[in-house]
Amino acid sequence: MIKGGKFFTSESVTEGHPDKMCDQISDAILDAVLEQDPTARVACETVVCTGTVFVMGQITTTAKIDFANIVRDTVREIGYTRAKYGFDADSCGVIISLDKQSPDIALGVDHSGEYNERGEILDMYGAGDQGMMFGYACNETPEYMPMAITLAQRIAKRLADVRKEGLVDYLRPDGKSQVTVEYDDKGNPIRVDTIVLSTQHSPEVTNEKIANDMMNLVIRKVVPLNLLDEKTKYYINPTGRFEIGGPAADSGLTGRKIIVDTYGGYCAHGGGAFSGKDATKVDRSAAYMARYICKNIVAAGLADRVQLQVSYAIGRAKPVSLDVNTYGTGKLDDVVIANIISEEFDLRPKAIIELFDLQKPIYKQTASYGHFGREGFPWEKLDRVEDLKKYLPQ
């Protein structure tokens, strides 16, 4: 039973986690297709289990792709290169089952079905599916992300870096992290209460060595020391052993880590996964746009915390609805901020694709350690702050 303040927990996983393997394979295939055919339609999912990778979905493209080679290269890059790790890029089975996009879906995506009074098509693309997407930003961290997911992602990434850099010789690709942050009564993060870190390892290493190395080489390297205190609890490989990992321990599937990919459960989620989907799928592109809008709103000072929901109908370009929630932190009413968003941002799929240049092969790098709160992605830019500041009350 927890007594006292408010606590919130988020988790992350390394690139060797079975589900994350699948996300990376699906996005590696997407990138390979877009490199040859920027207007391709891709909806690709991957399953991994003991000794096998199964790629399935719909791809409409002129590109000529060696899908099996992309799968093996991706698995090899992740680090599964020997059978004793539980999976081997060179010996695993690869099964490909891909078809073309349904012509019924293509009808609405190619032409939105929206016309002006002269009968001219208003927009080239309609949304690739119905659905609702969420964006979020807050001022808890310099990345405008919730602290728990930010720290969990850093720990998972550092764990992989320690393995790849050879700082220790016993780590293997699978791993998970979890961080619990304590907040004061004003909603400000004040300390890290609990860190859970599980890492796959070789049979020879002792639990004591793993715990000592993970504290010194991973946790203390990426978690600000001022957030750790004598009451912070650490659970490193809490089951005692983690020798069997990756697809040998658990099957994996594209899109099963949607909370890891976004905001760590700190806000709502529309339910649609990102990886393996080209940008005509608003599950991905509109979620990126919603994050961009929210981050610029918080950076401009219009709110300390904001969630944006946007929804679409398949085959239609303009959103069906838009909802803003600033959790009482807005300098303006939520409805007013929603109207500002409608005025300042173009949420049609084609406009989003053009704004972020989303027909380029940029997606594999998004598939591990979160799609948000990381440098280098166009939806993380703060280039609308000054435009939004004009709405601040004088």
Tab-separated table of N, CA and C in Angstrom, residues 70-200:
chain	number	residue	atom	x	y	z
A	70	ILE	N	16.395	-7.920	-45.768
A	70	ILE	CA	16.153	-6.822	-44.831
A	70	ILE	C	15.879	-7.363	-43.434
A	71	VAL	N	15.092	-8.435	-43.365
A	71	VAL	CA	14.809	-9.056	-42.071
A	71	VAL	C	16.105	-9.499	-41.404
A	72	ARG	N	16.939	-10.222	-42.128
A	72	ARG	CA	18.162	-10.752	-41.532
A	72	ARG	C	19.123	-9.637	-41.131
A	73	ASP	N	19.240	-8.614	-41.952
A	73	ASP	CA	20.122	-7.491	-41.618
A	73	ASP	C	19.656	-6.785	-40.348
A	74	THR	N	18.356	-6.624	-40.209
A	74	THR	CA	17.818	-5.942	-39.034
A	74	THR	C	18.044	-6.762	-37.773
A	75	VAL	N	17.773	-8.052	-37.845
A	75	VAL	CA	17.993	-8.925	-36.688
A	75	VAL	C	19.475	-8.941	-36.315
A	76	ARG	N	20.327	-8.959	-37.308
A	76	ARG	CA	21.774	-8.954	-37.062
A	76	ARG	C	22.193	-7.643	-36.389
A	77	GLU	N	21.685	-6.534	-36.865
A	77	GLU	CA	22.031	-5.233	-36.285
A	77	GLU	C	21.573	-5.130	-34.835
A	78	ILE	N	20.431	-5.729	-34.520
A	78	ILE	CA	19.945	-5.723	-33.145
A	78	ILE	C	20.896	-6.474	-32.224
A	79	GLY	N	21.509	-7.546	-32.739
A	79	GLY	CA	22.489	-8.272	-31.941
A	79	GLY	C	22.243	-9.751	-31.802
A	80	TYR	N	21.208	-10.279	-32.450
A	80	TYR	CA	20.948	-11.717	-32.393
A	80	TYR	C	21.731	-12.410	-33.503
A	81	THR	N	22.966	-12.765	-33.180
A	81	THR	CA	23.894	-13.297	-34.191
A	81	THR	C	24.406	-14.690	-33.866
A	82	ARG	N	23.942	-15.257	-32.760
A	82	ARG	CA	24.416	-16.594	-32.379
A	82	ARG	C	23.250	-17.378	-31.789
A	83	ALA	N	23.224	-18.655	-32.069
A	83	ALA	CA	22.129	-19.493	-31.592
A	83	ALA	C	22.047	-19.498	-30.068
A	84	LYS	N	23.176	-19.370	-29.387
A	84	LYS	CA	23.135	-19.404	-27.925
A	84	LYS	C	22.482	-18.156	-27.330
A	85	TYR	N	22.276	-17.104	-28.150
A	85	TYR	CA	21.534	-15.944	-27.685
A	85	TYR	C	20.027	-16.176	-27.761
A	86	GLY	N	19.642	-17.310	-28.364
A	86	GLY	CA	18.236	-17.632	-28.502
A	86	GLY	C	17.672	-17.320	-29.872
A	87	PHE	N	18.477	-16.675	-30.736
A	87	PHE	CA	18.018	-16.326	-32.080
A	87	PHE	C	19.241	-15.980	-32.910
A	88	ASP	N	19.205	-16.359	-34.192
A	88	ASP	CA	20.363	-16.140	-35.056
A	88	ASP	C	19.887	-15.603	-36.401
A	89	ALA	N	20.388	-14.435	-36.765
A	89	ALA	CA	19.955	-13.779	-38.006
A	89	ALA	C	20.202	-14.635	-39.242
A	90	ASP	N	21.246	-15.416	-39.230
A	90	ASP	CA	21.610	-16.170	-40.421
A	90	ASP	C	20.882	-17.505	-40.549
A	91	SER	N	20.431	-18.059	-39.438
A	91	SER	CA	19.814	-19.384	-39.496
A	91	SER	C	18.308	-19.369	-39.244
A	92	CYS	N	17.749	-18.236	-38.835
A	92	CYS	CA	16.308	-18.198	-38.557
A	92	CYS	C	15.510	-18.353	-39.850
A	93	GLY	N	14.327	-18.900	-39.735
A	93	GLY	CA	13.436	-18.979	-40.880
A	93	GLY	C	12.752	-17.653	-41.133
A	94	VAL	N	12.551	-17.303	-42.395
A	94	VAL	CA	11.866	-16.060	-42.763
A	94	VAL	C	10.718	-16.404	-43.706
A	95	ILE	N	9.512	-16.058	-43.317
A	95	ILE	CA	8.311	-16.314	-44.112
A	95	ILE	C	7.699	-14.971	-44.500
A	96	ILE	N	7.437	-14.784	-45.793
A	96	ILE	CA	6.881	-13.529	-46.297
A	96	ILE	C	5.487	-13.790	-46.867
A	97	SER	N	4.503	-13.027	-46.412
A	97	SER	CA	3.144	-13.119	-46.943
A	97	SER	C	2.598	-11.706	-47.103
A	98	LEU	N	2.803	-11.121	-48.287
A	98	LEU	CA	2.429	-9.738	-48.551
A	98	LEU	C	1.507	-9.661	-49.759
A	99	ASP	N	0.506	-8.778	-49.660
A	99	ASP	CA	-0.424	-8.540	-50.760
A	99	ASP	C	-0.465	-7.041	-51.017
A	100	LYS	N	-1.284	-6.597	-51.956
A	100	LYS	CA	-1.440	-5.175	-52.249
A	100	LYS	C	-2.539	-4.564	-51.386
A	101	GLN	N	-2.493	-3.229	-51.275
A	101	GLN	CA	-3.535	-2.519	-50.536
A	101	GLN	C	-4.893	-2.756	-51.182
A	102	SER	N	-5.906	-2.899	-50.353
A	102	SER	CA	-7.263	-3.077	-50.861
A	102	SER	C	-7.645	-1.918	-51.771
A	103	PRO	N	-8.216	-2.183	-52.961
A	103	PRO	CA	-8.635	-1.086	-53.847
A	103	PRO	C	-9.725	-0.225	-53.232
A	104	ASP	N	-10.505	-0.784	-52.304
A	104	ASP	CA	-11.542	0.011	-51.634
A	104	ASP	C	-10.914	1.085	-50.749
A	105	ILE	N	-9.824	0.716	-50.055
A	105	ILE	CA	-9.117	1.702	-49.234
A	105	ILE	C	-8.426	2.718	-50.134
A	106	ALA	N	-7.809	2.233	-51.223
A	106	ALA	CA	-7.076	3.123	-52.131
A	106	ALA	C	-7.979	4.195	-52.719
A	107	LEU	N	-9.251	3.872	-52.943
A	107	LEU	CA	-10.188	4.868	-53.480
A	107	LEU	C	-10.227	6.123	-52.622
A	108	GLY	N	-10.316	5.932	-51.322
A	108	GLY	CA	-10.423	7.076	-50.421
A	108	GLY	C	-9.109	7.748	-50.114
A	109	VAL	N	-8.011	6.984	-50.197
A	109	VAL	CA	-6.705	7.572	-49.905
A	109	VAL	C	-6.203	8.388	-51.088
A	110	ASP	N	-6.351	7.872	-52.289
A	110	ASP	CA	-5.857	8.555	-53.481
A	110	ASP	C	-6.609	9.870	-53.722
A	111	HIS	N	-7.899	9.859	-53.467
A	111	HIS	CA	-8.734	11.051	-53.650
A	111	HIS	C	-9.686	11.149	-52.473
A	112	SER	N	-9.663	12.284	-51.821
A	112	SER	CA	-10.381	12.403	-50.559
A	112	SER	C	-11.894	12.403	-50.705
A	113	GLY	N	-12.406	12.601	-51.905
A	113	GLY	CA	-13.854	12.668	-52.059
A	113	GLY	C	-14.429	14.026	-51.698
A	114	GLU	N	-13.560	15.010	-51.469
A	114	GLU	CA	-14.014	16.358	-51.126
A	114	GLU	C	-13.758	17.283	-52.319
A	115	TYR	N	-14.784	18.008	-52.729
A	115	TYR	CA	-14.725	18.842	-53.933
A	115	TYR	C	-15.154	20.265	-53.605
A	116	ASN	N	-14.677	21.212	-54.429
A	116	ASN	CA	-15.166	22.578	-54.298
A	116	ASN	C	-16.412	22.753	-55.166
A	117	GLU	N	-16.909	23.999	-55.200
A	117	GLU	CA	-18.162	24.247	-55.921
A	117	GLU	C	-18.030	24.040	-57.426
A	118	ARG	N	-16.806	24.017	-57.949
A	118	ARG	CA	-16.591	23.783	-59.377
A	118	ARG	C	-16.362	22.295	-59.693
A	119	GLY	N	-16.479	21.462	-58.656
A	119	GLY	CA	-16.302	20.040	-58.868
A	119	GLY	C	-14.863	19.592	-58.882
A	120	GLU	N	-13.932	20.428	-58.408
A	120	GLU	CA	-12.513	20.087	-58.386
A	120	GLU	C	-12.145	19.440	-57.048
A	121	ILE	N	-11.271	18.422	-57.125
A	121	ILE	CA	-10.850	17.746	-55.896
A	121	ILE	C	-10.061	18.715	-55.025
A	122	LEU	N	-10.434	18.793	-53.755
A	122	LEU	CA	-9.798	19.736	-52.848
A	122	LEU	C	-8.457	19.228	-52.308
A	123	ASP	N	-8.307	17.930	-52.184
A	123	ASP	CA	-7.097	17.404	-51.568
A	123	ASP	C	-6.749	16.076	-52.194
A	124	MET	N	-5.457	15.823	-52.361
A	124	MET	CA	-5.027	14.596	-53.026
A	124	MET	C	-5.286	13.355	-52.172
A	125	TYR	N	-5.020	13.462	-50.857
A	125	TYR	CA	-5.123	12.300	-49.988
A	125	TYR	C	-6.300	12.416	-49.039
A	126	GLY	N	-7.009	11.309	-48.868
A	126	GLY	CA	-7.907	11.171	-47.743
A	126	GLY	C	-7.219	10.340	-46.677
A	127	ALA	N	-7.762	10.362	-45.469
A	127	ALA	CA	-7.186	9.567	-44.391
A	127	ALA	C	-7.253	8.090	-44.741
A	128	GLY	N	-6.195	7.353	-44.415
A	128	GLY	CA	-6.123	5.938	-44.745
A	128	GLY	C	-6.984	5.049	-43.875
A	129	ASP	N	-7.586	5.603	-42.846
A	129	ASP	CA	-8.477	4.844	-41.993
A	129	ASP	C	-9.218	5.812	-41.081
A	130	GLN	N	-10.313	5.335	-40.497
A	130	GLN	CA	-10.947	6.103	-39.438
A	130	GLN	C	-10.116	5.963	-38.181
A	131	GLY	N	-10.406	6.751	-37.162
A	131	GLY	CA	-9.717	6.589	-35.893
A	131	GLY	C	-9.436	7.904	-35.212
A	132	MET	N	-8.990	7.805	-33.968
A	132	MET	CA	-8.618	8.988	-33.193
A	132	MET	C	-7.170	8.861	-32.756
A	133	MET	N	-6.471	9.971	-32.798
A	133	MET	CA	-5.056	10.018	-32.429
A	133	MET	C	-4.871	11.076	-31.346
A	134	PHE	N	-3.867	10.872	-30.518
A	134	PHE	CA	-3.589	11.798	-29.428
A	134	PHE	C	-2.158	12.317	-29.503
A	135	GLY	N	-2.002	13.570	-29.135
A	135	GLY	CA	-0.697	14.160	-28.916
A	135	GLY	C	-0.634	14.680	-27.499
A	136	TYR	N	0.588	14.880	-27.003
A	136	TYR	CA	0.737	15.324	-25.617
A	136	TYR	C	2.068	16.039	-25.459
A	137	ALA	N	2.100	16.988	-24.546
A	137	ALA	CA	3.350	17.625	-24.136
A	137	ALA	C	3.147	18.219	-22.753
A	138	CYS	N	4.231	18.316	-22.007
A	138	CYS	CA	4.200	18.946	-20.683
A	138	CYS	C	5.568	19.550	-20.421
A	139	ASN	N	5.662	20.336	-19.352
A	139	ASN	CA	6.930	21.008	-19.068
A	139	ASN	C	7.727	20.342	-17.951
A	140	GLU	N	7.513	19.021	-17.761
A	140	GLU	CA	8.244	18.288	-16.717
A	140	GLU	C	9.722	18.145	-17.039
A	141	THR	N	10.057	18.038	-18.323
A	141	THR	CA	11.435	17.784	-18.744
A	141	THR	C	11.788	18.723	-19.895
A	142	PRO	N	13.079	18.897	-20.179
A	142	PRO	CA	13.467	19.728	-21.334
A	142	PRO	C	12.926	19.199	-22.659
A	143	GLU	N	12.601	17.914	-22.710
A	143	GLU	CA	12.047	17.316	-23.930
A	143	GLU	C	10.548	17.528	-24.055
A	144	TYR	N	9.936	18.174	-23.046
A	144	TYR	CA	8.487	18.374	-23.005
A	144	TYR	C	7.750	17.031	-22.981
A	145	MET	N	8.319	16.106	-22.212
A	145	MET	CA	7.750	14.776	-22.046
A	145	MET	C	7.572	14.475	-20.554
A	146	PRO	N	6.685	13.526	-20.227
A	146	PRO	CA	6.596	13.077	-18.833
A	146	PRO	C	7.923	12.480	-18.384
A	147	MET	N	8.267	12.703	-17.119
A	147	MET	CA	9.585	12.297	-16.643
A	147	MET	C	9.755	10.780	-16.613
A	148	ALA	N	8.722	10.038	-16.223
A	148	ALA	CA	8.882	8.591	-16.060
A	148	ALA	C	9.253	7.915	-17.375
A	149	ILE	N	8.558	8.241	-18.454
A	149	ILE	CA	8.870	7.599	-19.733
A	149	ILE	C	10.215	8.083	-20.269
A	150	THR	N	10.544	9.341	-20.039
A	150	THR	CA	11.837	9.856	-20.482
A	150	THR	C	12.985	9.086	-19.838
A	151	LEU	N	12.908	8.879	-18.524
A	151	LEU	CA	13.978	8.163	-17.827
A	151	LEU	C	13.997	6.679	-18.190
A	152	ALA	N	12.822	6.081	-18.352
A	152	ALA	CA	12.766	4.668	-18.734
A	152	ALA	C	13.406	4.453	-20.109
A	153	GLN	N	13.125	5.371	-21.053
A	153	GLN	CA	13.724	5.261	-22.385
A	153	GLN	C	15.240	5.434	-22.316
A	154	ARG	N	15.693	6.375	-21.510
A	154	ARG	CA	17.140	6.593	-21.393
A	154	ARG	C	17.846	5.362	-20.832
A	155	ILE	N	17.242	4.733	-19.840
A	155	ILE	CA	17.849	3.552	-19.232
A	155	ILE	C	17.925	2.416	-20.245
A	156	ALA	N	16.829	2.187	-20.974
A	156	ALA	CA	16.819	1.114	-21.972
A	156	ALA	C	17.855	1.365	-23.070
A	157	LYS	N	17.937	2.602	-23.530
A	157	LYS	CA	18.914	2.946	-24.568
A	157	LYS	C	20.342	2.787	-24.048
A	158	ARG	N	20.597	3.224	-22.836
A	158	ARG	CA	21.927	3.098	-22.266
A	158	ARG	C	22.303	1.634	-22.085
A	159	LEU	N	21.355	0.802	-21.691
A	159	LEU	CA	21.610	-0.625	-21.540
A	159	LEU	C	22.085	-1.223	-22.865
A	160	ALA	N	21.411	-0.861	-23.948
A	160	ALA	CA	21.816	-1.355	-25.267
A	160	ALA	C	23.189	-0.814	-25.662
A	161	ASP	N	23.452	0.451	-25.345
A	161	ASP	CA	24.746	1.046	-25.685
A	161	ASP	C	25.890	0.363	-24.946
A	162	VAL	N	25.678	0.053	-23.672
A	162	VAL	CA	26.709	-0.640	-22.896
A	162	VAL	C	27.036	-1.983	-23.528
A	163	ARG	N	26.003	-2.692	-23.988
A	163	ARG	CA	26.221	-3.980	-24.659
A	163	ARG	C	26.972	-3.798	-25.971
A	164	LYS	N	26.524	-2.861	-26.802
A	164	LYS	CA	27.112	-2.686	-28.124
A	164	LYS	C	28.541	-2.145	-28.057
A	165	GLU	N	28.822	-1.328	-27.048
A	165	GLU	CA	30.160	-0.777	-26.895
A	165	GLU	C	31.127	-1.758	-26.232
A	166	GLY	N	30.603	-2.885	-25.762
A	166	GLY	CA	31.458	-3.892	-25.150
A	166	GLY	C	31.995	-3.509	-23.788
A	167	LEU	N	31.283	-2.647	-23.059
A	167	LEU	CA	31.744	-2.237	-21.734
A	167	LEU	C	31.692	-3.398	-20.750
A	168	VAL	N	30.801	-4.343	-20.992
A	168	VAL	CA	30.808	-5.630	-20.302
A	168	VAL	C	30.592	-6.699	-21.375
A	169	ASP	N	30.935	-7.933	-21.059
A	169	ASP	CA	30.912	-8.960	-22.095
A	169	ASP	C	29.775	-9.979	-21.945
A	170	TYR	N	28.878	-9.760	-21.010
A	170	TYR	CA	27.860	-10.770	-20.728
A	170	TYR	C	26.440	-10.357	-21.124
A	171	LEU	N	26.236	-9.135	-21.557
A	171	LEU	CA	24.890	-8.678	-21.890
A	171	LEU	C	24.433	-9.244	-23.229
A	172	ARG	N	23.138	-9.492	-23.326
A	172	ARG	CA	22.505	-9.945	-24.557
A	172	ARG	C	21.355	-9.012	-24.896
A	173	PRO	N	20.769	-9.122	-26.087
A	173	PRO	CA	19.944	-8.013	-26.597
A	173	PRO	C	18.649	-7.682	-25.858
A	174	ASP	N	18.016	-8.650	-25.207
A	174	ASP	CA	16.709	-8.396	-24.607
A	174	ASP	C	16.858	-7.639	-23.295
A	175	GLY	N	15.914	-6.756	-23.013
A	175	GLY	CA	15.954	-6.021	-21.755
A	175	GLY	C	14.754	-5.107	-21.586
A	176	LYS	N	14.492	-4.747	-20.341
A	176	LYS	CA	13.359	-3.873	-20.022
A	176	LYS	C	13.744	-2.937	-18.882
A	177	SER	N	13.103	-1.781	-18.865
A	177	SER	CA	13.290	-0.840	-17.766
A	177	SER	C	11.930	-0.325	-17.315
A	178	GLN	N	11.890	0.142	-16.084
A	178	GLN	CA	10.657	0.725	-15.538
A	178	GLN	C	11.034	1.745	-14.473
A	179	VAL	N	10.380	2.899	-14.515
A	179	VAL	CA	10.714	3.989	-13.593
A	179	VAL	C	9.436	4.516	-12.960
A	180	THR	N	9.471	4.662	-11.636
A	180	THR	CA	8.370	5.276	-10.890
A	180	THR	C	8.840	6.624	-10.356
A	181	VAL	N	8.095	7.670	-10.689
A	181	VAL	CA	8.425	9.037	-10.276
A	181	VAL	C	7.410	9.498	-9.234
A	182	GLU	N	7.891	10.180	-8.218
A	182	GLU	CA	7.004	10.765	-7.207
A	182	GLU	C	6.794	12.246	-7.504
A	183	TYR	N	5.562	12.702	-7.315
A	183	TYR	CA	5.177	14.090	-7.563
A	183	TYR	C	4.734	14.754	-6.273
A	184	ASP	N	4.944	16.076	-6.202
A	184	ASP	CA	4.430	16.817	-5.053
A	184	ASP	C	2.955	17.149	-5.260
A	185	ASP	N	2.356	17.850	-4.300
A	185	ASP	CA	0.916	18.119	-4.373
A	185	ASP	C	0.552	19.133	-5.447
A	186	LYS	N	1.557	19.749	-6.085
A	186	LYS	CA	1.312	20.667	-7.197
A	186	LYS	C	1.534	20.004	-8.553
A	187	GLY	N	1.852	18.720	-8.528
A	187	GLY	CA	2.055	17.988	-9.772
A	187	GLY	C	3.444	18.075	-10.335
A	188	ASN	N	4.413	18.509	-9.539
A	188	ASN	CA	5.796	18.610	-10.006
A	188	ASN	C	6.577	17.350	-9.626
A	189	PRO	N	7.356	16.777	-10.540
A	189	PRO	CA	8.171	15.612	-10.194
A	189	PRO	C	9.267	16.018	-9.225
A	190	ILE	N	9.450	15.222	-8.171
A	190	ILE	CA	10.423	15.597	-7.149
A	190	ILE	C	11.524	14.556	-6.947
A	191	ARG	N	11.245	13.308	-7.272
A	191	ARG	CA	12.260	12.270	-7.053
A	191	ARG	C	11.871	11.010	-7.815
A	192	VAL	N	12.864	10.130	-7.993
A	192	VAL	CA	12.609	8.807	-8.527
A	192	VAL	C	12.435	7.854	-7.361
A	193	ASP	N	11.300	7.196	-7.312
A	193	ASP	CA	11.005	6.304	-6.189
A	193	ASP	C	11.517	4.894	-6.434
A	194	THR	N	11.341	4.374	-7.673
A	194	THR	CA	11.699	2.982	-7.948
A	194	THR	C	12.233	2.840	-9.367
A	195	ILE	N	13.264	2.038	-9.536
A	195	ILE	CA	13.782	1.677	-10.855
A	195	ILE	C	13.848	0.157	-10.955
A	196	VAL	N	13.243	-0.361	-12.010
A	196	VAL	CA	13.315	-1.792	-12.304
A	196	VAL	C	14.097	-1.950	-13.609
A	197	LEU	N	15.104	-2.801	-13.589
A	197	LEU	CA	15.925	-3.038	-14.780
A	197	LEU	C	16.169	-4.528	-14.927
A	198	SER	N	15.728	-5.075	-16.051
A	198	SER	CA	15.935	-6.501	-16.335
A	198	SER	C	16.714	-6.630	-17.630
A	199	THR	N	17.784	-7.406	-17.591
A	199	THR	CA	18.601	-7.561	-18.783
A	199	THR	C	18.966	-9.022	-19.012
A	200	GLN	N	18.846	-9.439	-20.261
A	200	GLN	CA	19.291	-10.768	-20.646
A	200	GLN	C	20.814	-10.850	-20.499
